[in-house]
Amino acid sequence: MNFDNRNRSQMIWHKLHCTWQVVCVLTALAWSVGQFYKDSSFLCGLMFYIPSPALVATYLISAVYALPKKNRAWKLYAVLLLAPLAWVLLVENHWQAAKSPVVLRIERRLVHWNICRPFSRWPQQLELLRSLNADVIVLSEITDAVQDADFPGYRILRRHEMLIACRGEMVSSSSLISGRVLDAFLVTCDLPEGELRVIMADMTSNVEIPRDPYLQPFVQKMAELNTDIVTGDFNAPRRSLAFLELPPGFRHAYNEAGGGWGYTWPMPVPALAIDQCVCGPDLIPVKYQLRSTILSDHRIQILDFGKRSWE
């Protein structure tokens, strides 16, 4: 009886291992299709959103588990590991921060942070924001706890679930994209050196809604409006079709002045770069940082910059 039970147990484990191998292969194929077609269609978009670091971790753990058991499946996991590992190391991130060759007379700082409405701890988050000493602050998913009085010395504008605080007067446009799938507003900030045109945006996290049909017209609009900075939580990776080839003169702040682990969500182990900061033609990005904190499920975007027209 004991022998039969052991035999049955071994058969069950063998079937589970075989099933897991099939799941790993299918996931790798889906990820590969997503990397090639990106978010050109709804289904491809779902495949594209499979996080490369998650696959690396999954295949590595599977290989390490199989190796001491003399299970040849470790070779399969090692092969599956290669492509997503190359993507993490060579495609989705770069490891040396670029340095601006321009010495600026005037330098300002913008901070964007999705403070994660369901789990927001505003007093601690506010303390951290104040320590960053930003000239412009853009917040996504604000709560009722966020008060204008929390930002002494700043002007405040609220649009839907976003807030922008600026050390100067501001004027906001109406919504740039209809449908409330992508909330986006052009805010003109009147800083002492001159005008700063910022688009703050927040896209739905509903995976049933395709991103590209909304992002394509948005990217065209940000070019038409002569925008200086575009920032927000887009719930779409930096390598999405709309963001991959930006209009002439526009650049990702991470590519121009950042480096290191470039993913922004979810904390504490970010695996997707869904928070964006894009610089317009007149903007000079000096330094772009991503600050990690357990006070939200998103990392903080910090951009130090100047403008050619200010110099």
XYZ file of N, CA, C and O in Angstrom, residues 20-220:
804
model
N 3.845 22.347 -15.743
C 4.570 23.591 -15.486
C 5.517 23.926 -16.645
O 5.637 25.097 -17.041
N 6.153 22.917 -17.205
C 7.038 23.148 -18.349
C 6.255 23.689 -19.543
O 6.720 24.607 -20.234
N 5.063 23.122 -19.772
C 4.221 23.598 -20.876
C 3.801 25.045 -20.640
O 3.837 25.880 -21.555
N 3.416 25.360 -19.390
C 3.020 26.729 -19.049
C 4.189 27.691 -19.296
O 4.009 28.780 -19.857
N 5.388 27.291 -18.906
C 6.567 28.148 -19.087
C 6.848 28.397 -20.564
O 7.161 29.520 -20.967
N 6.737 27.345 -21.375
C 6.982 27.494 -22.817
C 5.936 28.401 -23.448
O 6.263 29.303 -24.232
N 4.665 28.198 -23.108
C 3.591 29.017 -23.673
C 3.724 30.481 -23.254
O 3.494 31.389 -24.056
N 4.118 30.698 -21.993
C 4.308 32.064 -21.518
C 5.453 32.742 -22.255
O 5.365 33.920 -22.628
N 6.533 31.988 -22.489
C 7.668 32.534 -23.231
C 7.267 32.893 -24.662
O 7.671 33.940 -25.185
N 6.461 32.058 -25.280
C 5.990 32.344 -26.640
C 5.104 33.591 -26.661
O 5.234 34.445 -27.545
N 4.199 33.680 -25.679
C 3.315 34.848 -25.603
C 4.132 36.113 -25.388
O 3.884 37.146 -26.036
N 5.102 36.068 -24.490
C 5.960 37.231 -24.244
C 6.703 37.635 -25.510
O 6.803 38.835 -25.823
N 7.199 36.651 -26.268
C 7.939 36.939 -27.498
C 7.047 37.628 -28.527
O 7.471 38.587 -29.184
N 5.817 37.148 -28.666
C 4.872 37.780 -29.592
C 4.612 39.223 -29.152
O 4.583 40.146 -29.974
N 4.436 39.420 -27.849
C 4.194 40.757 -27.325
C 5.352 41.700 -27.589
O 5.147 42.869 -27.934
N 6.590 41.221 -27.452
C 7.748 42.078 -27.698
C 7.869 42.466 -29.163
O 8.370 43.551 -29.487
N 7.392 41.608 -30.042
C 7.477 41.889 -31.478
C 6.359 42.823 -31.938
O 6.601 43.803 -32.638
N 5.120 42.529 -31.537
C 3.981 43.316 -31.996
C 3.583 44.424 -31.025
O 2.771 45.291 -31.374
N 4.100 44.339 -29.796
C 3.799 45.327 -28.748
C 2.284 45.467 -28.562
O 1.581 44.456 -28.572
N 1.773 46.705 -28.409
C 0.341 46.865 -28.154
C -0.413 47.272 -29.422
O -1.307 48.108 -29.395
N -0.042 46.627 -30.558
C -0.709 46.922 -31.829
C -2.151 46.441 -31.843
O -2.962 46.927 -32.629
N -2.472 45.476 -31.008
C -3.853 45.006 -30.850
C -4.077 44.700 -29.378
O -3.125 44.646 -28.587
N -5.337 44.487 -29.012
C -5.654 44.237 -27.607
C -4.945 42.985 -27.089
O -4.307 43.009 -26.033
N -5.019 41.875 -27.854
C -4.416 40.619 -27.412
C -2.897 40.730 -27.347
O -2.271 40.281 -26.379
N -2.292 41.342 -28.366
C -0.838 41.526 -28.343
C -0.424 42.404 -27.169
O 0.625 42.190 -26.557
N -1.268 43.391 -26.858
C -0.974 44.257 -25.728
C -0.901 43.487 -24.423
O -0.005 43.719 -23.597
N -1.823 42.545 -24.223
C -1.782 41.736 -23.004
C -0.493 40.928 -22.921
O 0.096 40.775 -21.842
N -0.045 40.408 -24.068
C 1.219 39.663 -24.092
C 2.402 40.595 -23.843
O 3.370 40.233 -23.177
N 2.303 41.797 -24.372
C 3.375 42.786 -24.219
C 3.546 43.213 -22.764
O 4.640 43.564 -22.330
N 2.455 43.178 -21.999
C 2.507 43.611 -20.606
C 3.068 42.539 -19.665
O 3.209 42.792 -18.465
N 3.377 41.348 -20.181
C 4.012 40.332 -19.327
C 5.393 40.866 -18.929
O 6.231 41.129 -19.783
N 5.665 41.061 -17.633
C 6.928 41.708 -17.231
C 8.140 40.816 -17.484
O 8.178 39.662 -17.041
N 9.115 41.342 -18.173
C 10.341 40.583 -18.445
C 11.051 40.156 -17.157
O 11.490 38.999 -17.052
N 11.191 41.030 -16.145
C 11.854 40.592 -14.916
C 11.130 39.442 -14.223
O 11.771 38.594 -13.595
N 9.801 39.417 -14.333
C 9.038 38.327 -13.711
C 9.362 36.997 -14.381
O 9.478 35.960 -13.709
N 9.515 37.020 -15.706
C 9.884 35.786 -16.409
C 11.292 35.345 -16.024
O 11.534 34.152 -15.821
N 12.206 36.296 -15.927
C 13.577 35.957 -15.526
C 13.570 35.270 -14.170
O 14.198 34.216 -13.980
N 12.851 35.831 -13.213
C 12.792 35.250 -11.871
C 12.146 33.870 -11.889
O 12.625 32.934 -11.234
N 11.053 33.729 -12.655
C 10.338 32.449 -12.724
C 11.209 31.345 -13.293
O 11.300 30.238 -12.733
N 11.872 31.618 -14.422
C 12.686 30.588 -15.066
C 13.943 30.281 -14.251
O 14.392 29.131 -14.193
N 14.500 31.281 -13.606
C 15.691 31.056 -12.790
C 15.358 30.182 -11.589
O 16.088 29.226 -11.281
N 14.268 30.488 -10.911
C 13.863 29.672 -9.748
C 13.555 28.249 -10.183
O 13.923 27.278 -9.501
N 12.879 28.098 -11.326
C 12.543 26.759 -11.831
C 13.801 25.964 -12.151
O 13.891 24.767 -11.851
N 14.795 26.622 -12.764
C 16.041 25.935 -13.103
C 16.798 25.523 -11.842
O 17.316 24.402 -11.752
N 16.859 26.417 -10.872
C 17.558 26.114 -9.615
C 16.870 24.972 -8.883
O 17.526 24.101 -8.287
N 15.537 24.920 -8.942
C 14.786 23.844 -8.290
C 15.033 22.504 -8.982
O 15.161 21.456 -8.328
N 15.120 22.513 -10.322
C 15.245 21.263 -11.071
C 16.665 20.709 -11.050
O 16.863 19.495 -11.118
N 17.675 21.580 -10.956
C 19.069 21.152 -11.092
C 19.505 20.101 -10.082
O 20.021 19.040 -10.476
N 19.309 20.289 -8.772
C 19.779 19.266 -7.818
C 18.989 17.965 -7.890
O 19.443 16.945 -7.375
N 17.819 17.982 -8.494
C 17.012 16.764 -8.610
C 17.383 15.965 -9.859
O 16.710 14.992 -10.204
N 18.448 16.438 -10.552
C 18.916 15.787 -11.774
C 17.804 15.708 -12.821
O 17.697 14.754 -13.575
N 16.967 16.709 -12.816
C 15.883 16.812 -13.788
C 16.384 17.637 -14.965
O 16.787 18.783 -14.818
N 16.372 17.047 -16.154
C 16.917 17.730 -17.322
C 16.104 18.966 -17.715
O 16.518 19.726 -18.588
N 14.969 19.161 -17.073
C 14.143 20.333 -17.389
C 14.883 21.633 -17.101
O 14.532 22.679 -17.653
N 15.943 21.582 -16.268
C 16.679 22.814 -15.962
C 17.259 23.422 -17.233
O 17.379 24.651 -17.355
N 17.592 22.563 -18.213
C 18.133 23.073 -19.478
C 17.071 23.861 -20.239
O 17.369 24.888 -20.861
N 15.832 23.372 -20.182
C 14.727 24.091 -20.823
C 14.552 25.462 -20.185
O 14.442 26.481 -20.894
N 14.537 25.500 -18.855
C 14.357 26.780 -18.161
C 15.523 27.731 -18.456
O 15.319 28.944 -18.590
N 16.725 27.178 -18.561
C 17.893 28.014 -18.851
C 17.781 28.650 -20.239
O 18.122 29.823 -20.429
N 17.280 27.880 -21.199
C 17.096 28.414 -22.554
C 16.002 29.486 -22.564
O 16.162 30.561 -23.165
N 14.891 29.207 -21.871
C 13.791 30.171 -21.817
C 14.220 31.464 -21.125
O 13.691 32.549 -21.418
N 15.175 31.359 -20.232
C 15.649 32.510 -19.465
C 16.403 33.529 -20.317
O 16.373 34.730 -20.039
N 17.044 33.084 -21.390
C 17.998 33.916 -22.110
C 17.372 35.172 -22.702
O 17.909 36.275 -22.538
N 16.250 35.028 -23.411
C 15.666 36.187 -24.101
C 15.167 37.261 -23.130
O 15.541 38.436 -23.270
N 14.336 36.913 -22.137
C 13.900 37.979 -21.208
C 15.041 38.589 -20.411
O 15.019 39.782 -20.101
N 16.072 37.800 -20.110
C 17.229 38.350 -19.397
C 17.951 39.376 -20.271
O 18.333 40.450 -19.796
N 18.107 39.059 -21.556
C 18.731 40.009 -22.479
C 17.896 41.280 -22.589
O 18.436 42.388 -22.667
N 16.586 41.140 -22.572
C 15.692 42.308 -22.660
C 15.858 43.211 -21.431
O 15.918 44.415 -21.554
N 15.916 42.578 -20.253
C 16.077 43.358 -19.023
C 17.414 44.090 -19.015
O 17.489 45.275 -18.667
N 18.470 43.415 -19.437
C 19.812 43.974 -19.333
C 20.155 44.940 -20.463
O 20.871 45.927 -20.249
N 19.622 44.676 -21.675
C 20.097 45.410 -22.845
C 19.049 46.260 -23.541
O 19.399 47.189 -24.280
N 17.769 45.971 -23.330
C 16.720 46.649 -24.092
C 15.892 47.581 -23.203
O 15.733 48.767 -23.514
N 15.363 47.072 -22.115
C 14.430 47.842 -21.294
C 15.112 48.765 -20.287
O 14.471 49.656 -19.733
N 16.389 48.547 -20.050
C 17.132 49.384 -19.108
C 18.491 49.748 -19.686
O 19.025 49.029 -20.532
N 19.043 50.862 -19.237
C 20.469 51.123 -19.454
C 21.053 51.501 -18.101
O 20.377 52.061 -17.244
N 22.328 51.209 -17.928
C 22.861 51.147 -16.571
C 23.775 52.304 -16.214
O 24.166 52.451 -15.058
N 24.126 53.128 -17.173
C 24.945 54.300 -16.876
C 24.142 55.546 -17.203
O 23.699 55.736 -18.333
N 23.930 56.372 -16.206
C 23.133 57.581 -16.400
C 23.858 58.548 -17.324
O 25.051 58.803 -17.161
N 23.110 59.067 -18.294
C 23.682 60.060 -19.194
C 23.863 61.384 -18.457
O 23.074 61.728 -17.579
N 24.905 62.111 -18.811
C 25.164 63.407 -18.191
C 24.970 64.512 -19.218
O 25.446 64.422 -20.345
N 24.258 65.541 -18.822
C 24.014 66.656 -19.732
C 25.317 67.411 -19.992
O 26.030 67.777 -19.061
N 25.633 67.637 -21.280
C 26.855 68.390 -21.591
C 26.680 69.892 -21.388
O 27.642 70.647 -21.474
N 25.442 70.333 -21.091
C 25.135 71.751 -20.965
C 25.209 72.169 -19.500
O 24.648 71.514 -18.616
N 25.922 73.245 -19.233
C 25.942 73.832 -17.889
C 24.859 74.903 -17.846
O 24.916 75.893 -18.579
N 23.869 74.711 -16.986
C 22.703 75.586 -16.969
C 22.853 76.700 -15.955
O 23.359 76.503 -14.845
N 22.388 77.857 -16.344
C 22.344 78.996 -15.429
C 21.146 78.868 -14.489
O 21.215 79.239 -13.320
N 20.040 78.324 -15.010
C 18.803 78.166 -14.244
C 18.383 76.705 -14.303
O 18.280 76.120 -15.381
N 18.160 76.113 -13.138
C 17.760 74.700 -13.076
C 16.551 74.569 -12.162
O 16.525 75.112 -11.065
N 15.554 73.863 -12.639
C 14.331 73.635 -11.879
C 14.098 72.135 -11.700
O 14.731 71.314 -12.357
N 13.147 71.796 -10.810
C 12.864 70.380 -10.527
C 11.362 70.115 -10.594
O 10.555 70.858 -10.035
N 11.024 69.044 -11.297
C 9.642 68.544 -11.336
C 9.606 67.147 -10.728
O 10.487 66.314 -10.999
N 8.578 66.903 -9.926
C 8.368 65.588 -9.312
C 6.993 65.075 -9.695
O 6.006 65.819 -9.632
N 6.923 63.809 -10.143
C 5.626 63.155 -10.341
C 5.572 61.904 -9.486
O 6.542 61.135 -9.404
N 4.394 61.674 -8.880
C 4.222 60.489 -8.030
C 2.763 60.075 -8.012
O 1.880 60.898 -7.738
N 2.526 58.818 -8.312
C 1.215 58.217 -8.071
C 1.211 57.749 -6.619
O 1.921 56.807 -6.263
N 0.413 58.410 -5.787
C 0.472 58.136 -4.348
C -0.416 56.965 -3.933
O -0.538 56.676 -2.744
N -1.051 56.304 -4.912
C -1.770 55.049 -4.669
C -2.960 55.246 -3.727
O -2.886 54.965 -2.529
N -4.042 55.719 -4.302
C -5.231 56.091 -3.530
C -5.687 55.037 -2.514
O -5.958 55.374 -1.359
N -5.786 53.740 -2.859
C -6.328 52.785 -1.873
C -5.467 52.625 -0.628
O -5.978 52.270 0.431
N -4.163 52.863 -0.740
C -3.271 52.613 0.395
C -2.463 53.852 0.769
O -1.407 53.757 1.365
N -2.993 55.022 0.406
C -2.237 56.253 0.620
C -1.997 56.525 2.107
O -2.893 56.391 2.932
N -0.754 56.893 2.423
C -0.390 57.340 3.774
C 0.101 58.775 3.638
O 1.304 59.044 3.626
N -0.836 59.696 3.532
C -0.526 61.046 3.109
C 0.448 61.789 4.026
O 1.361 62.462 3.513
N 0.338 61.757 5.347
C 1.304 62.517 6.169
C 2.752 62.134 5.883
O 3.615 63.008 5.748
N 3.027 60.836 5.766
C 4.393 60.400 5.470
C 4.780 60.745 4.037
O 5.925 61.130 3.763
N 3.821 60.611 3.111
C 4.109 60.950 1.716
C 4.407 62.441 1.562
O 5.316 62.832 0.819
N 3.637 63.273 2.277
C 3.849 64.716 2.209
C 5.229 65.090 2.746
O 5.929 65.941 2.161
N 5.634 64.459 3.820
C 6.964 64.733 4.384
C 8.057 64.410 3.365
O 9.029 65.169 3.213
N 7.897 63.285 2.658
C 8.877 62.904 1.641
C 8.873 63.898 0.479
O 9.935 64.322 -0.003
N 7.683 64.316 0.039
C 7.584 65.272 -1.057
C 8.267 66.594 -0.696
O 8.978 67.185 -1.515
N 8.056 67.054 0.516
C 8.676 68.322 0.929
C 10.194 68.222 0.914
O 10.887 69.188 0.598
N 10.723 67.051 1.245
C 12.176 66.886 1.274
C 12.790 66.956 -0.128
O 13.989 67.214 -0.266
N 11.974 66.765 -1.168
C 12.483 66.778 -2.539
C 12.617 68.194 -3.091
O 13.253 68.400 -4.125
N 11.966 69.154 -2.437
C 12.123 70.571 -2.790
C 11.891 70.820 -4.285
O 12.738 71.408 -4.975
N 10.740 70.398 -4.767
C 10.422 70.536 -6.192
C 9.768 71.881 -6.474
O 9.086 72.463 -5.618
N 9.976 72.365 -7.686
C 9.311 73.590 -8.135
C 7.919 73.288 -8.686
O 7.019 74.123 -8.606
N 7.765 72.099 -9.259
C 6.466 71.647 -9.775
C 6.245 70.223 -9.275
O 7.126 69.360 -9.407
N 5.082 69.971 -8.694
C 4.727 68.639 -8.175
C 3.458 68.177 -8.876
O 2.461 68.899 -8.904
N 3.500 66.986 -9.442
C 2.320 66.387 -10.072
C 2.005 65.094 -9.337
O 2.871 64.219 -9.210
N 0.769 64.989 -8.835
C 0.347 63.799 -8.097
C -0.802 63.114 -8.815
O -1.713 63.770 -9.320
N -0.744 61.795 -8.850
C -1.832 60.977 -9.396
C -2.511 60.227 -8.261
O -1.891 59.942 -7.238
N -3.795 59.903 -8.464
C -4.603 59.149 -7.490
C -4.615 59.832 -6.123
O -4.323 59.214 -5.095
N -4.945 61.109 -6.117
C -4.998 61.831 -4.844
C -6.240 61.426 -4.053
O -7.221 60.958 -4.614
N -6.179 61.629 -2.756
C -7.285 61.317 -1.861
C -7.831 62.608 -1.254
O -7.260 63.687 -1.436
N -8.921 62.480 -0.512
C -9.493 63.647 0.170
C -8.560 64.197 1.241
O -8.721 65.336 1.682
N -7.589 63.384 1.660
C -6.645 63.839 2.687
C -5.680 64.899 2.154
O -5.093 65.656 2.925
N -5.520 64.959 0.833
C -4.596 65.921 0.225
C -5.266 67.290 0.181
O -6.245 67.501 -0.539
N -4.749 68.234 0.951
C -5.330 69.574 1.060
C -4.404 70.617 0.436
O -3.180 70.462 0.440
N -4.999 71.699 -0.066
C -4.199 72.777 -0.657
C -3.231 73.372 0.364
O -2.111 73.766 0.021
N -3.665 73.433 1.619
C -2.836 74.016 2.674
C -1.577 73.201 2.945
O -0.656 73.683 3.623
N -1.508 71.967 2.422
C -0.319 71.134 2.605
C 0.859 71.639 1.782
O 1.992 71.170 1.972
N 0.597 72.587 0.865
C 1.639 73.058 -0.049
C 1.832 74.571 0.093
O 1.498 75.333 -0.819
N 2.340 75.031 1.211
C 2.555 76.482 1.377
C 3.586 76.982 0.358
O 4.610 76.341 0.113
N 3.279 78.128 -0.246
C 4.181 78.690 -1.242
C 3.914 78.209 -2.652
O 4.583 78.647 -3.593
N 2.924 77.314 -2.802
C 2.581 76.772 -4.121
C 1.165 77.196 -4.511
O 0.281 77.331 -3.655
N 0.939 77.358 -5.813
C -0.410 77.418 -6.361
C -0.857 75.994 -6.664
O -0.042 75.145 -7.035
N -2.172 75.734 -6.523
C -2.693 74.367 -6.668
C -3.778 74.329 -7.738
O -4.654 75.187 -7.783
N -3.715 73.303 -8.582
C -4.800 72.982 -9.505
C -5.139 71.507 -9.364
O -4.232 70.656 -9.282
N -6.431 71.193 -9.315
C -6.893 69.810 -9.247
C -7.693 69.500 -10.504
O -8.560 70.278 -10.905
N -7.403 68.356 -11.086
C -8.146 67.909 -12.254
C -8.429 66.423 -12.088
O -7.511 65.595 -12.107
N -9.716 66.104 -11.885
C -10.160 64.732 -11.639
C -9.372 64.161 -10.457
O -9.450 64.688 -9.352
N -8.573 63.124 -10.651
C -7.841 62.525 -9.533
C -6.367 62.926 -9.532
O -5.524 62.252 -8.947
N -6.069 64.051 -10.203
C -4.695 64.554 -10.259
C -4.602 65.935 -9.611
O -5.593 66.656 -9.536
N -3.410 66.251 -9.165
C -3.129 67.561 -8.593
C -1.780 68.037 -9.116
O -0.835 67.249 -9.245
N -1.690 69.321 -9.415
C -0.405 69.920 -9.758
C -0.184 71.120 -8.849
O -1.090 71.935 -8.646
N 0.987 71.191 -8.249
C 1.387 72.295 -7.382
C 2.590 72.976 -8.008
O 3.533 72.307 -8.450
N 2.563 74.294 -8.072
C 3.613 75.036 -8.761
C 3.960 76.290 -7.982
O 3.078 76.944 -7.406
N 5.229 76.673 -7.991
C 5.670 77.930 -7.376
C 5.487 79.068 -8.381
O 6.441 79.690 -8.833
N 4.250 79.282 -8.753
C 3.911 80.310 -9.729
C 2.470 80.138 -10.152
O 1.817 79.130 -9.839
N 1.941 81.098 -10.879
C 0.569 81.021 -11.364
C 0.434 79.911 -12.408
O 1.413 79.555 -13.087
N -0.796 79.382 -12.540
C -1.035 78.319 -13.499
C -2.365 78.533 -14.216
O -3.308 79.082 -13.647
N -2.406 78.048 -15.459
C -3.636 78.032 -16.237
C -3.767 76.641 -16.846
O -2.800 76.110 -17.397
N -4.964 76.048 -16.754
C -5.176 74.697 -17.248
C -6.110 74.692 -18.448
O -7.059 75.480 -18.525
N -5.844 73.783 -19.364
C -6.741 73.565 -20.491
C -7.891 72.669 -20.064
O -7.917 72.140 -18.949
N -8.835 72.464 -20.955
C -9.843 71.430 -20.751
C -9.195 70.077 -21.060
O -8.025 70.006 -21.467
N -9.942 69.003 -20.880
C -9.403 67.663 -21.115
C -8.960 67.518 -22.573
O -9.671 67.916 -23.494
N -7.769 66.962 -22.777
C -7.215 66.840 -24.121
C -7.743 65.624 -24.870
O -7.753 65.605 -26.098
N -8.136 64.588 -24.134
C -8.609 63.341 -24.741
C -9.981 63.029 -24.165
O -10.155 62.975 -22.944
N -10.960 62.792 -25.015
C -12.322 62.507 -24.546
C -12.443 61.046 -24.128
O -11.665 60.191 -24.554
N -13.429 60.780 -23.275
C -13.745 59.397 -22.916
C -13.335 58.985 -21.524
O -13.699 57.913 -21.064
N -12.537 59.798 -20.828
C -12.096 59.513 -19.459
C -11.256 58.250 -19.330
O -10.977 57.778 -18.234
N -10.850 57.641 -20.441
C -9.906 56.525 -20.366
C -8.509 57.068 -20.067
O -7.767 56.507 -19.270
N -8.184 58.188 -20.722
C -6.929 58.880 -20.494
C -7.237 60.325 -20.125
O -7.621 61.133 -20.971
N -7.081 60.636 -18.846
C -7.251 62.014 -18.385
C -5.950 62.764 -18.654
O -4.884 62.351 -18.180
N -6.040 63.863 -19.399
C -4.842 64.625 -19.732
C -5.188 66.108 -19.822
O -6.188 66.478 -20.451
N -4.348 66.941 -19.200
C -4.583 68.380 -19.178
C -3.266 69.106 -19.402
O -2.236 68.738 -18.816
N -3.306 70.127 -20.230
C -2.155 71.000 -20.415
C -2.222 72.106 -19.371
O -3.209 72.842 -19.288
N -1.169 72.211 -18.567
C -1.092 73.246 -17.529
C 0.090 74.147 -17.851
O 1.231 73.680 -17.958
N -0.197 75.429 -18.007
C 0.861 76.410 -18.258
C 1.281 77.027 -16.933
O 0.478 77.682 -16.260
N 2.530 76.775 -16.545
C 3.064 77.274 -15.277
C 3.883 78.535 -15.534
O 4.751 78.550 -16.419
N 3.611 79.553 -14.772
C 4.317 80.827 -14.913
C 5.425 80.896 -13.870
O 5.240 81.395 -12.760
N 6.610 80.384 -14.227
C 7.763 80.423 -13.329
C 8.504 81.748 -13.505
O 8.322 82.429 -14.527
N 9.339 82.147 -12.544
C 10.052 83.429 -12.660
C 10.867 83.567 -13.947
O 11.000 84.662 -14.489
N 11.391 82.461 -14.455
C 12.224 82.511 -15.661
C 11.400 82.566 -16.940
O 11.909 82.924 -18.000
N 10.140 82.149 -16.835
C 9.302 82.115 -18.022
C 8.287 80.995 -17.941
O 8.075 80.371 -16.901
N 7.691 80.705 -19.057
C 6.589 79.751 -19.134
C 7.092 78.310 -19.187
O 8.094 78.013 -19.821
N 6.367 77.419 -18.495
C 6.618 75.984 -18.560
C 5.298 75.300 -18.860
O 4.344 75.414 -18.094
N 5.250 74.584 -19.985
C 4.014 73.928 -20.423
C 4.086 72.443 -20.077
O 4.906 71.704 -20.631
N 3.236 72.028 -19.131
C 3.255 70.658 -18.599
C 1.939 69.969 -18.917
O 0.863 70.526 -18.663
N 2.017 68.773 -19.467
C 0.831 67.924 -19.584
C 0.894 66.885 -18.478
O 1.857 66.121 -18.385
N -0.123 66.881 -17.615
C -0.230 65.823 -16.613
C -1.315 64.854 -17.070
O -2.372 65.274 -17.565
N -1.042 63.575 -16.942
C -1.937 62.566 -17.503
C -2.066 61.376 -16.563
O -1.164 61.081 -15.778
N -3.185 60.705 -16.686
C -3.443 59.502 -15.885
C -4.357 58.593 -16.686
O -5.477 58.983 -17.027
N -3.873 57.389 -17.002
C -4.656 56.454 -17.809
C -5.222 55.347 -16.932
O -4.616 54.948 -15.940
N -6.390 54.849 -17.310
C -7.038 53.775 -16.569
C -6.127 52.559 -16.449
O -5.318 52.275 -17.338
N -6.289 51.822 -15.358
C -5.540 50.579 -15.162
C -6.326 49.357 -15.631
O -5.842 48.231 -15.505
N -7.503 49.566 -16.177
C -8.349 48.471 -16.652
C -7.697 47.792 -17.854
O -7.584 48.385 -18.936
N -7.275 46.533 -17.688
C -6.573 45.829 -18.767
C -7.506 45.454 -19.917
O -7.044 45.068 -20.995
N -8.816 45.577 -19.724
C -9.752 45.267 -20.797
C -9.829 46.391 -21.836
O -10.410 46.217 -22.903
N -9.240 47.532 -21.519
C -9.264 48.669 -22.438
C -7.905 48.786 -23.125
O -6.879 48.948 -22.460
N -7.856 48.687 -24.462
C -6.573 48.817 -25.170
C -6.024 50.228 -25.036
O -6.761 51.212 -25.025
N -4.710 50.344 -24.939
C -4.066 51.633 -24.696
C -3.803 52.413 -25.995
O -3.962 53.622 -26.039
N -3.340 51.709 -27.021
C -2.834 52.381 -28.221
C -3.836 53.325 -28.888
O -3.433 54.416 -29.320
N -5.132 52.991 -28.996
C -6.057 53.930 -29.644
C -6.166 55.277 -28.936
O -6.542 56.276 -29.563
N -5.833 55.330 -27.664
C -5.864 56.587 -26.917
C -4.490 57.260 -26.886
O -4.393 58.488 -26.885
N -3.437 56.442 -26.858
C -2.097 57.007 -26.762
C -1.650 57.662 -28.069
O -0.946 58.679 -28.048
N -2.028 57.085 -29.205
C -1.591 57.648 -30.490
C -2.073 59.087 -30.682
O -1.257 59.981 -30.977
N -3.372 59.376 -30.526
C -3.796 60.778 -30.659
C -3.235 61.676 -29.557
O -3.003 62.867 -29.779
N -3.000 61.100 -28.380
C -2.423 61.888 -27.292
C -1.013 62.354 -27.649
O -0.661 63.526 -27.441
N -0.201 61.456 -28.190
C 1.170 61.811 -28.556
C 1.174 62.880 -29.648
O 1.987 63.808 -29.628
N 0.264 62.778 -30.593
C 0.156 63.810 -31.632
C -0.208 65.161 -31.018
O 0.332 66.208 -31.380
